[in-house]
PDB file of C-alpha atoms in Angstrom:
ATOM      1  CA  MET F   1     110.418  64.607 109.361  1.00 39.00           C
ATOM      2  CA  LYS F   2     113.249  66.745 110.729  1.00 40.00           C
ATOM      3  CA  LYS F   3     114.606  67.361 107.193  1.00 41.00           C
ATOM      4  CA  LEU F   4     111.097  68.341 106.043  1.00 42.00           C
ATOM      5  CA  ILE F   5     110.783  70.885 108.857  1.00 43.00           C
ATOM      6  CA  LEU F   6     114.282  72.138 108.005  1.00 42.00           C
ATOM      7  CA  LEU F   7     113.237  72.303 104.358  1.00 46.00           C
ATOM      8  CA  LEU F   8     110.244  74.405 105.311  1.00 48.00           C
ATOM      9  CA  SER F   9     112.488  76.560 107.477  1.00 45.00           C
ATOM     10  CA  VAL F  10     114.926  76.984 104.631  1.00 40.00           C
ATOM     11  CA  PHE F  11     112.275  76.687 101.965  1.00 44.00           C
ATOM     12  CA  ALA F  12     111.034  77.425 104.000  1.00 38.00           C
ATOM     13  CA  LEU F  13     105.832  83.750 106.267  1.00 29.00           C
ATOM     14  CA  VAL F  14     101.934  87.464 108.689  1.00 26.00           C
ATOM     15  CA  LEU F  15     101.349  90.277 106.213  1.00 27.00           C
ATOM     16  CA  THR F  16      98.016  89.526 104.507  1.00 30.00           C
ATOM     17  CA  SER F  17      95.449  86.772 104.452  1.00 32.00           C
ATOM     18  CA  CYS F  18      94.798  84.673 101.401  1.00 37.00           C
ATOM     19  CA  ASN F  19      91.395  84.581  99.809  1.00 38.00           C
ATOM     20  CA  SER F  20      90.135  83.021  96.612  1.00 39.00           C
ATOM     21  CA  ASP F  21      91.492  85.979  94.615  1.00 41.00           C
ATOM     22  CA  ASP F  22      94.989  85.331  95.991  1.00 43.00           C
ATOM     23  CA  ASP F  23      95.165  82.017  94.162  1.00 42.00           C
ATOM     24  CA  ASN F  24      95.697  84.057  90.994  1.00 40.00           C
ATOM     25  CA  ASN F  25      98.438  86.515  90.246  1.00 40.00           C
ATOM     26  CA  ASN F  26      96.355  89.594  89.369  1.00 42.00           C
ATOM     27  CA  GLY F  27      94.133  87.608  87.021  1.00 43.00           C
ATOM     28  CA  SER F  28      96.916  85.304  85.838  1.00 50.00           C
ATOM     29  CA  SER F  29      96.380  81.570  86.223  1.00 64.00           C
ATOM     30  CA  GLU F  30      99.926  81.094  87.557  1.00 87.00           C
ATOM     31  CA  ASP F  31     100.101  80.153  91.230  1.00 96.00           C
ATOM     32  CA  LEU F  32     101.972  82.727  93.359  1.00 97.00           C
ATOM     33  CA  PHE F  33     103.820  79.808  94.997  1.00 97.00           C
ATOM     34  CA  ILE F  34     105.722  79.166  91.762  1.00 98.00           C
ATOM     35  CA  GLY F  35     109.138  80.781  91.506  1.00 97.00           C
ATOM     36  CA  SER F  36     112.551  81.047  93.082  1.00 97.00           C
ATOM     37  CA  TRP F  37     112.539  81.886  96.803  1.00 97.00           C
ATOM     38  CA  LYS F  38     115.342  82.844  99.190  1.00 95.00           C
ATOM     39  CA  PHE F  39     115.011  82.278 102.943  1.00 93.00           C
ATOM     40  CA  SER F  40     114.888  85.495 104.987  1.00 93.00           C
ATOM     41  CA  GLN F  41     113.524  85.055 108.536  1.00 94.00           C
ATOM     42  CA  SER F  42     112.182  82.384 110.860  1.00 94.00           C
ATOM     43  CA  PHE F  43     109.823  82.575 113.822  1.00 97.00           C
ATOM     44  CA  GLU F  44     108.888  79.893 116.338  1.00 97.00           C
ATOM     45  CA  ASP F  45     105.692  80.632 118.293  1.00 97.00           C
ATOM     46  CA  GLY F  46     106.128  84.305 117.350  1.00 96.00           C
ATOM     47  CA  VAL F  47     109.750  84.552 118.532  1.00 97.00           C
ATOM     48  CA  GLU F  48     112.303  85.360 115.831  1.00 97.00           C
ATOM     49  CA  GLN F  49     114.983  82.687 115.608  1.00 95.00           C
ATOM     50  CA  GLU F  50     118.668  83.341 115.035  1.00 93.00           C
ATOM     51  CA  LEU F  51     119.571  82.182 111.551  1.00 88.00           C
ATOM     52  CA  ILE F  52     122.189  79.482 111.162  1.00 84.00           C
ATOM     53  CA  PRO F  53     125.286  80.593 109.254  1.00 86.00           C
ATOM     54  CA  CYS F  54     124.837  80.530 105.475  1.00 91.00           C
ATOM     55  CA  SER F  55     121.076  79.829 105.672  1.00 87.00           C
ATOM     56  CA  ASP F  56     120.409  82.891 103.525  1.00 86.00           C
ATOM     57  CA  ILE F  57     122.209  81.290 100.555  1.00 90.00           C
ATOM     58  CA  GLY F  58     119.778  78.418 100.022  1.00 90.00           C
ATOM     59  CA  ILE F  59     117.156  78.672  97.300  1.00 94.00           C
ATOM     60  CA  ILE F  60     113.834  76.929  96.779  1.00 96.00           C
ATOM     61  CA  MET F  61     112.823  76.525  93.138  1.00 97.00           C
ATOM     62  CA  ILE F  62     109.091  75.815  92.826  1.00 98.00           C
ATOM     63  CA  ALA F  63     108.089  74.720  89.328  1.00 98.00           C
ATOM     64  CA  SER F  64     104.685  74.933  87.638  1.00 97.00           C
ATOM     65  CA  ASP F  65     104.736  71.159  87.020  1.00 97.00           C
ATOM     66  CA  GLY F  66     104.201  70.468  90.753  1.00 98.00           C
ATOM     67  CA  THR F  67     107.848  69.766  91.622  1.00 98.00           C
ATOM     68  CA  PHE F  68     110.391  71.683  93.669  1.00 98.00           C
ATOM     69  CA  THR F  69     114.044  71.554  94.616  1.00 97.00           C
ATOM     70  CA  SER F  70     115.613  73.051  97.698  1.00 96.00           C
ATOM     71  CA  THR F  71     119.228  73.583  98.661  1.00 95.00           C
ATOM     72  CA  GLY F  72     120.577  74.462 102.084  1.00 93.00           C
ATOM     73  CA  TYR F  73     124.012  75.638 103.124  1.00 94.00           C
ATOM     74  CA  ASP F  74     125.916  75.688 106.413  1.00 92.00           C
ATOM     75  CA  ASP F  75     129.331  76.807 107.621  1.00 91.00           C
ATOM     76  CA  PHE F  76     131.295  73.692 108.518  1.00 89.00           C
ATOM     77  CA  GLY F  77     134.421  75.708 109.312  1.00 88.00           C
ATOM     78  CA  ASN F  78     135.552  76.322 105.736  1.00 88.00           C
ATOM     79  CA  GLY F  79     132.919  78.878 104.742  1.00 92.00           C
ATOM     80  CA  CYS F  80     129.486  78.152 103.311  1.00 94.00           C
ATOM     81  CA  GLU F  81     129.140  74.636 101.929  1.00 94.00           C
ATOM     82  CA  LEU F  82     126.184  72.692 100.568  1.00 94.00           C
ATOM     83  CA  ASP F  83     124.435  70.959 103.476  1.00 93.00           C
ATOM     84  CA  PHE F  84     121.562  69.341 101.583  1.00 93.00           C
ATOM     85  CA  SER F  85     119.714  69.274  98.289  1.00 96.00           C
ATOM     86  CA  GLN F  86     116.183  67.898  98.164  1.00 96.00           C
ATOM     87  CA  SER F  87     113.474  67.443  95.595  1.00 98.00           C
ATOM     88  CA  GLY F  88     109.808  66.835  96.109  1.00 98.00           C
ATOM     89  CA  ILE F  89     106.326  67.532  94.903  1.00 98.00           C
ATOM     90  CA  TRP F  90     103.770  70.140  95.857  1.00 98.00           C
ATOM     91  CA  GLU F  91     100.064  70.663  95.336  1.00 98.00           C
ATOM     92  CA  ASN F  92      97.838  73.697  95.855  1.00 98.00           C
ATOM     93  CA  SER F  93      95.004  72.478  98.076  1.00 97.00           C
ATOM     94  CA  GLY F  94      93.165  75.812  97.877  1.00 96.00           C
ATOM     95  CA  SER F  95      92.570  78.612 100.381  1.00 96.00           C
ATOM     96  CA  GLY F  96      96.326  79.187 100.748  1.00 96.00           C
ATOM     97  CA  MET F  97      97.035  75.594 101.789  1.00 97.00           C
ATOM     98  CA  TYR F  98      99.769  73.514 100.099  1.00 97.00           C
ATOM     99  CA  SER F  99     100.736  69.858 100.413  1.00 96.00           C
ATOM    100  CA  ILE F 100     104.511  69.368 100.329  1.00 95.00           C
ATOM    101  CA  SER F 101     105.907  65.848  99.893  1.00 97.00           C
ATOM    102  CA  VAL F 102     109.540  64.781 100.305  1.00 96.00           C
ATOM    103  CA  ASP F 103     110.653  61.134 100.544  1.00 94.00           C
ATOM    104  CA  ASN F 104     107.062  59.879 100.962  1.00 92.00           C
ATOM    105  CA  GLU F 105     106.410  62.260 103.887  1.00 95.00           C
ATOM    106  CA  THR F 106     103.728  64.878 103.335  1.00 95.00           C
ATOM    107  CA  GLU F 107     103.132  68.052 105.307  1.00 91.00           C
ATOM    108  CA  VAL F 108     100.412  70.641 104.833  1.00 93.00           C
ATOM    109  CA  ILE F 109     101.481  74.258 105.110  1.00 94.00           C
ATOM    110  CA  GLN F 110      99.703  77.581 104.782  1.00 97.00           C
ATOM    111  CA  ALA F 111     101.159  80.232 102.494  1.00 97.00           C
ATOM    112  CA  GLU F 112     100.441  83.943 102.319  1.00 97.00           C
ATOM    113  CA  PHE F 113     101.798  86.313  99.688  1.00 97.00           C
ATOM    114  CA  SER F 114     102.444  90.051  99.649  1.00 95.00           C
ATOM    115  CA  ASP F 115     104.457  91.783  96.935  1.00 93.00           C
ATOM    116  CA  ASN F 116     107.635  89.660  96.590  1.00 96.00           C
ATOM    117  CA  THR F 117     107.254  88.001  99.991  1.00 97.00           C
ATOM    118  CA  MET F 118     105.972  84.547 100.860  1.00 97.00           C
ATOM    119  CA  ILE F 119     105.113  83.595 104.424  1.00 97.00           C
ATOM    120  CA  LEU F 120     104.863  79.884 105.212  1.00 96.00           C
ATOM    121  CA  PHE F 121     103.079  78.693 108.340  1.00 96.00           C
ATOM    122  CA  GLN F 122     103.338  75.217 109.777  1.00 91.00           C
ATOM    123  CA  ASN F 123     102.017  73.788 113.015  1.00 89.00           C
ATOM    124  CA  SER F 124     104.107  70.870 114.268  1.00 87.00           C
ATOM    125  CA  ASP F 125     103.701  69.293 117.707  1.00 91.00           C
ATOM    126  CA  GLY F 126     101.848  72.399 118.916  1.00 93.00           C
ATOM    127  CA  ILE F 127     104.581  74.798 117.767  1.00 95.00           C
ATOM    128  CA  VAL F 128     103.706  77.370 115.103  1.00 95.00           C
ATOM    129  CA  TYR F 129     106.527  77.985 112.645  1.00 95.00           C
ATOM    130  CA  ARG F 130     106.476  81.056 110.401  1.00 97.00           C
ATOM    131  CA  ASP F 131     109.171  81.350 107.751  1.00 95.00           C
ATOM    132  CA  ILE F 132     109.622  84.315 105.437  1.00 96.00           C
ATOM    133  CA  TYR F 133     111.005  84.082 101.903  1.00 96.00           C
ATOM    134  CA  ILE F 134     111.800  86.717  99.283  1.00 97.00           C
ATOM    135  CA  ARG F 135     111.142  86.102  95.574  1.00 97.00           C
ATOM    136  CA  GLN F 136     114.371  86.064  93.549  1.00 95.00           C
TER     137      GLN F 136
END
């Protein structure tokens, strides 16, 4: 569960609300969730969190076949080194909601999109997490 929350933090966005038109990319049938995303900012209950060293190097690759991979980096004293690499599956549940599954654990997150920005919201144990990603 902790790795999944970290994944969402590194995959781990409040600019606009999603509606049924947001499920399409200007008339395209491709989901806006699909693409390569780089972690930018993290908020916990509205308070911006200090980023861990090297967290801005990790990339989330979301594929149209319902799979994704995520890599995270940290500074272990010798510069940025790979901390983790995960794969999982995702599903668009509609209305901006996505099911994310890693190692048989599934979380539901809300996603909002604006320009090249994705905002992911997750509520875990009463804490609202908001993570911002930039399309690469």
